[in-house]
mmCIF file of C-alpha atoms in Angstrom:
data_model
loop_
_atom_site.group_PDB
_atom_site.id
_atom_site.type_symbol
_atom_site.label_atom_id
_atom_site.label_comp_id
_atom_site.label_asym_id
_atom_site.label_seq_id
_atom_site.Cartn_x
_atom_site.Cartn_y
_atom_site.Cartn_z
ATOM 1 C CA MET A 251 -7.012 68.520 -19.739
ATOM 2 C CA PRO A 252 -4.273 65.843 -20.062
ATOM 3 C CA PRO A 253 -5.089 62.372 -18.487
ATOM 4 C CA GLU A 254 -3.535 61.661 -15.262
ATOM 5 C CA ALA A 255 -0.429 59.503 -15.381
ATOM 6 C CA ASP A 256 -0.680 56.025 -14.321
ATOM 7 C CA PRO A 257 1.607 55.418 -11.362
ATOM 8 C CA ALA A 258 1.855 51.530 -12.211
ATOM 9 C CA ALA A 259 3.052 52.462 -15.674
ATOM 10 C CA GLU A 260 5.767 54.734 -14.294
ATOM 11 C CA THR A 261 7.323 51.785 -12.285
ATOM 12 C CA HIS A 262 7.387 49.513 -15.296
ATOM 13 C CA ARG A 263 9.310 51.673 -17.657
ATOM 14 C CA THR A 264 12.699 50.441 -18.766
ATOM 15 C CA PRO A 265 15.486 52.854 -17.719
ATOM 16 C CA LEU A 266 17.673 54.063 -20.497
ATOM 17 C CA PRO A 267 21.191 52.525 -20.479
ATOM 18 C CA ARG A 268 23.797 54.514 -18.533
ATOM 19 C CA PRO A 269 27.602 54.465 -18.981
ATOM 20 C CA GLY A 270 29.184 52.452 -16.514
ATOM 21 C CA PRO A 271 31.672 49.530 -16.152
ATOM 22 C CA GLY A 272 29.941 47.804 -19.069
ATOM 23 C CA GLU A 273 31.249 50.425 -21.381
ATOM 24 C CA PRO A 274 34.692 48.857 -22.207
ATOM 25 C CA HIS A 275 36.523 51.743 -23.819
ATOM 26 C CA ARG A 276 35.416 54.438 -21.407
ATOM 27 C CA ARG A 277 36.264 52.285 -18.623
ATOM 28 C CA LEU A 278 39.628 51.221 -20.020
ATOM 29 C CA ALA A 279 40.482 54.992 -20.474
ATOM 30 C CA GLU A 280 39.691 55.644 -16.802
ATOM 31 C CA ILE A 281 41.809 52.772 -15.671
ATOM 32 C CA LEU A 282 44.862 53.731 -17.873
ATOM 33 C CA ARG A 283 44.581 57.475 -16.972
ATOM 34 C CA VAL A 284 44.572 56.735 -13.230
ATOM 35 C CA ASP A 285 47.212 54.116 -13.261
ATOM 36 C CA HIS A 286 49.503 56.420 -15.462
ATOM 37 C CA ALA A 287 48.960 59.331 -13.026
ATOM 38 C CA GLY A 288 49.529 57.040 -9.970
ATOM 39 C CA GLU A 289 52.857 55.763 -11.442
ATOM 40 C CA TYR A 290 53.822 59.420 -12.368
ATOM 41 C CA GLY A 291 53.121 60.426 -8.822
ATOM 42 C CA ALA A 292 55.113 57.646 -7.403
ATOM 43 C CA VAL A 293 58.219 58.472 -9.552
ATOM 44 C CA HIS A 294 58.084 62.052 -8.325
ATOM 45 C CA ILE A 295 57.522 61.000 -4.780
ATOM 46 C CA TYR A 296 60.641 58.710 -4.806
ATOM 47 C CA ARG A 297 62.509 61.265 -6.744
ATOM 48 C CA ALA A 298 61.900 64.043 -4.264
ATOM 49 C CA GLN A 299 62.545 61.763 -1.172
ATOM 50 C CA ARG A 300 65.904 60.622 -2.929
ATOM 51 C CA ALA A 301 67.008 64.192 -3.598
ATOM 52 C CA VAL A 302 66.664 65.104 0.166
ATOM 53 C CA PHE A 303 68.421 62.062 1.492
ATOM 54 C CA ALA A 304 71.310 62.225 -1.163
ATOM 55 C CA ALA A 305 72.040 65.761 0.061
ATOM 56 C CA ARG A 306 72.596 64.367 3.699
ATOM 57 C CA ARG A 307 75.668 62.811 4.755
ATOM 58 C CA GLY A 308 75.265 59.104 6.000
ATOM 59 C CA ARG A 309 71.971 58.496 4.065
ATOM 60 C CA ASP A 310 73.531 56.568 1.157
ATOM 61 C CA ALA A 311 71.466 53.300 1.988
ATOM 62 C CA ILE A 312 68.175 54.993 1.822
ATOM 63 C CA ALA A 313 69.024 57.154 -1.191
ATOM 64 C CA ALA A 314 69.997 53.865 -2.916
ATOM 65 C CA ASP A 315 66.742 52.117 -1.945
ATOM 66 C CA LEU A 316 64.795 55.087 -3.194
ATOM 67 C CA THR A 317 66.660 54.991 -6.432
ATOM 68 C CA GLU A 318 65.811 51.269 -6.971
ATOM 69 C CA MET A 319 62.131 51.790 -6.107
ATOM 70 C CA GLU A 320 61.848 54.728 -8.362
ATOM 71 C CA ALA A 321 63.278 52.614 -11.296
ATOM 72 C CA HIS A 322 60.601 50.200 -10.731
ATOM 73 C CA GLU A 323 58.036 52.922 -10.876
ATOM 74 C CA GLN A 324 59.494 54.393 -13.915
ATOM 75 C CA VAL A 325 59.201 51.028 -15.736
ATOM 76 C CA HIS A 326 55.548 50.986 -14.702
ATOM 77 C CA LEU A 327 55.135 54.682 -15.852
ATOM 78 C CA SER A 328 56.724 53.969 -19.226
ATOM 79 C CA ARG A 329 54.403 51.075 -19.917
ATOM 80 C CA PHE A 330 51.351 53.174 -19.083
ATOM 81 C CA GLU A 331 52.643 55.927 -21.346
ATOM 82 C CA ALA A 332 52.776 53.398 -24.189
ATOM 83 C CA LEU A 333 49.261 52.019 -23.278
ATOM 84 C CA LEU A 334 47.822 55.526 -23.329
ATOM 85 C CA THR A 335 49.267 56.017 -26.789
ATOM 86 C CA GLU A 336 48.126 52.625 -28.063
ATOM 87 C CA HIS A 337 44.532 53.209 -26.905
ATOM 88 C CA ARG A 338 44.382 56.900 -27.842
ATOM 89 C CA VAL A 339 43.706 57.967 -24.302
ATOM 90 C CA ALA A 340 44.859 61.326 -23.028
ATOM 91 C CA PRO A 341 46.633 61.503 -19.710
ATOM 92 C CA THR A 342 44.853 63.342 -16.929
ATOM 93 C CA ALA A 343 44.895 67.145 -17.305
ATOM 94 C CA LEU A 344 46.033 67.307 -13.550
ATOM 95 C CA LEU A 345 49.505 65.949 -14.130
ATOM 96 C CA PRO A 346 51.173 69.144 -13.190
ATOM 97 C CA LEU A 347 49.254 69.276 -9.997
ATOM 98 C CA TRP A 348 50.004 65.708 -9.198
ATOM 99 C CA ARG A 349 53.724 66.447 -9.898
ATOM 100 C CA LEU A 350 53.773 69.384 -7.349
ATOM 101 C CA ALA A 351 51.687 67.239 -4.813
ATOM 102 C CA ALA A 352 53.957 64.265 -5.243
ATOM 103 C CA GLY A 353 57.118 66.410 -4.959
ATOM 104 C CA ALA A 354 55.842 68.135 -1.840
ATOM 105 C CA LEU A 355 54.766 64.857 -0.184
ATOM 106 C CA GLY A 356 58.204 63.135 -1.023
ATOM 107 C CA ALA A 357 60.221 66.147 0.110
ATOM 108 C CA GLY A 358 58.051 66.760 3.199
ATOM 109 C CA THR A 359 58.196 63.045 4.541
ATOM 110 C CA ALA A 360 61.886 62.864 3.823
ATOM 111 C CA LEU A 361 62.672 65.914 5.774
ATOM 112 C CA MET A 362 60.685 64.381 8.747
ATOM 113 C CA GLY A 363 63.191 61.539 8.543
ATOM 114 C CA GLU A 364 63.675 57.928 7.154
ATOM 115 C CA LYS A 365 60.828 56.492 9.083
ATOM 116 C CA ALA A 366 58.388 59.112 7.906
ATOM 117 C CA ALA A 367 59.609 58.562 4.329
ATOM 118 C CA HIS A 368 58.943 54.845 4.661
ATOM 119 C CA ALA A 369 55.549 55.538 6.161
ATOM 120 C CA CYS A 370 54.702 57.381 3.086
ATOM 121 C CA THR A 371 55.630 54.477 0.960
ATOM 122 C CA GLU A 372 53.789 52.133 3.115
ATOM 123 C CA ALA A 373 50.634 54.354 2.913
ATOM 124 C CA VAL A 374 50.741 54.978 -0.740
ATOM 125 C CA GLU A 375 51.520 51.376 -1.648
ATOM 126 C CA SER A 376 48.652 50.082 0.523
ATOM 127 C CA VAL A 377 46.232 52.058 -1.399
ATOM 128 C CA ILE A 378 47.682 51.363 -4.864
ATOM 129 C CA GLU A 379 47.969 47.509 -4.348
ATOM 130 C CA LYS A 380 44.218 47.474 -3.209
ATOM 131 C CA HIS A 381 43.466 49.512 -6.348
ATOM 132 C CA TYR A 382 45.456 47.250 -8.705
ATOM 133 C CA ALA A 383 43.728 44.216 -7.054
ATOM 134 C CA ALA A 384 40.266 45.504 -7.928
ATOM 135 C CA GLN A 385 41.312 46.232 -11.463
ATOM 136 C CA ILE A 386 42.774 42.839 -11.867
ATOM 137 C CA ALA A 387 39.729 41.303 -10.791
ATOM 138 C CA GLU A 388 37.535 43.498 -13.134
ATOM 139 C CA LEU A 389 39.934 42.781 -16.171
ATOM 140 C CA ALA A 390 40.703 39.216 -15.659
ATOM 141 C CA ASP A 391 38.184 38.028 -18.270
ATOM 142 C CA ARG A 392 37.784 41.025 -20.418
ATOM 143 C CA ASP A 393 41.685 41.871 -20.893
ATOM 144 C CA PRO A 394 43.812 39.056 -19.441
ATOM 145 C CA ASP A 395 46.973 40.430 -20.924
ATOM 146 C CA LEU A 396 46.527 43.827 -18.929
ATOM 147 C CA ALA A 397 45.396 41.937 -15.905
ATOM 148 C CA ALA A 398 48.711 39.971 -15.998
ATOM 149 C CA GLU A 399 50.750 43.193 -16.387
ATOM 150 C CA LEU A 400 48.870 44.813 -13.422
ATOM 151 C CA THR A 401 49.608 41.596 -11.415
ATOM 152 C CA GLN A 402 53.159 42.124 -11.861
ATOM 153 C CA PHE A 403 53.045 45.975 -10.971
ATOM 154 C CA ARG A 404 51.105 45.037 -7.983
ATOM 155 C CA ALA A 405 53.846 42.578 -6.907
ATOM 156 C CA ASP A 406 56.318 45.309 -7.206
ATOM 157 C CA GLU A 407 54.138 47.777 -5.136
ATOM 158 C CA LEU A 408 53.637 45.064 -2.331
ATOM 159 C CA ALA A 409 57.403 44.571 -2.252
ATOM 160 C CA HIS A 410 57.839 48.356 -1.675
ATOM 161 C CA HIS A 411 55.158 48.334 1.015
ATOM 162 C CA ASP A 412 56.825 45.354 2.823
ATOM 163 C CA HIS A 413 60.348 46.894 2.465
ATOM 164 C CA ALA A 414 58.953 50.007 4.113
ATOM 165 C CA VAL A 415 57.469 48.284 6.968
ATOM 166 C CA ASP A 416 60.675 46.321 7.505
ATOM 167 C CA HIS A 417 62.677 49.557 7.708
ATOM 168 C CA GLY A 418 60.650 51.012 10.389
ATOM 169 C CA SER A 419 57.620 52.829 8.802
ATOM 170 C CA ARG A 420 55.313 52.213 11.648
ATOM 171 C CA GLU A 421 57.762 53.845 14.124
ATOM 172 C CA ALA A 422 57.482 57.161 12.303
ATOM 173 C CA PRO A 423 56.134 60.108 14.405
ATOM 174 C CA ALA A 424 52.456 60.209 14.368
ATOM 175 C CA HIS A 425 52.428 57.084 12.155
ATOM 176 C CA ARG A 426 48.658 56.526 12.184
ATOM 177 C CA LEU A 427 47.694 60.055 11.389
ATOM 178 C CA LEU A 428 50.416 60.488 8.686
ATOM 179 C CA SER A 429 49.275 57.354 7.181
ATOM 180 C CA GLU A 430 45.641 58.118 7.187
ATOM 181 C CA VAL A 431 46.071 61.549 5.593
ATOM 182 C CA ILE A 432 48.236 60.214 2.881
ATOM 183 C CA LYS A 433 45.775 57.271 2.140
ATOM 184 C CA ALA A 434 42.944 59.640 1.935
ATOM 185 C CA GLY A 435 44.856 61.989 -0.283
ATOM 186 C CA CYS A 436 45.610 58.956 -2.779
ATOM 187 C CA ARG A 437 41.991 57.954 -2.679
ATOM 188 C CA VAL A 438 40.793 61.497 -3.596
ATOM 189 C CA ALA A 439 43.524 61.542 -6.411
ATOM 190 C CA ILE A 440 42.168 58.451 -7.799
ATOM 191 C CA LYS A 441 38.679 59.572 -7.888
ATOM 192 C CA VAL A 442 39.412 62.877 -9.378
ATOM 193 C CA THR A 443 41.704 61.470 -12.002
ATOM 194 C CA GLU A 444 39.194 58.947 -13.222
ATOM 195 C CA ARG A 445 37.033 61.833 -14.352
ATOM 196 C CA VAL A 446 39.572 64.576 -15.474
#
C-alpha cells in the first residue's frame, strides 16, 4: 500500500512555469495579431460608412472626413502588415469574419445617420485607445520602438474619437446602448483574436 501523501509537501511544490506575459515572442505575436486585426477592421468600418454617405446627396463633408480617417487607419494597417512579416507572425484566421462584421457595423451605423456613424467611431476608438495605452505601458521597457509607434497610433485614434464627439456622436439615437454594444463587440474581438 503506497504511503499517504504529505499535505505539507504538496503546498511547498514549485509550480511549473506557464506561458504568459513573460514569454516575449508569444506575447508579441498576440499584440501584433490583435492590432493588425483591429486596424483591418477599422479600415473596413470607415470604408463601408464612406460608401453609404458617398451615395447620398449633401453628405460630401462626412464622406471626406471618413476618407481621411480611413487613410490614417490604412497607414496603421500597412505598418502592422510589415511587422507581422518581420516577426513571422500569421494574421488571425478570423480576418474574413472581421471584414464582414466591420462592413456590417460601418454600413449599419451609416444608414442610421451621421450621428450614429460618429457614435460608432467614438465607441470603437475609446476601446482601441485604452488597448493601445495598456500595450504601450507593457512594451515601454521591452520594446521602446514599438511602444513609440503605438503611441503615435493611439494619438490618431484619440483624434478620431474627439472628432466624433465634436460632430454629435452623443446625440445619436440610443447612444448609450449603441455605444455599449459596439464596445462589448470590440472587447470580444480582441480576446478572440489574441488566441486565433
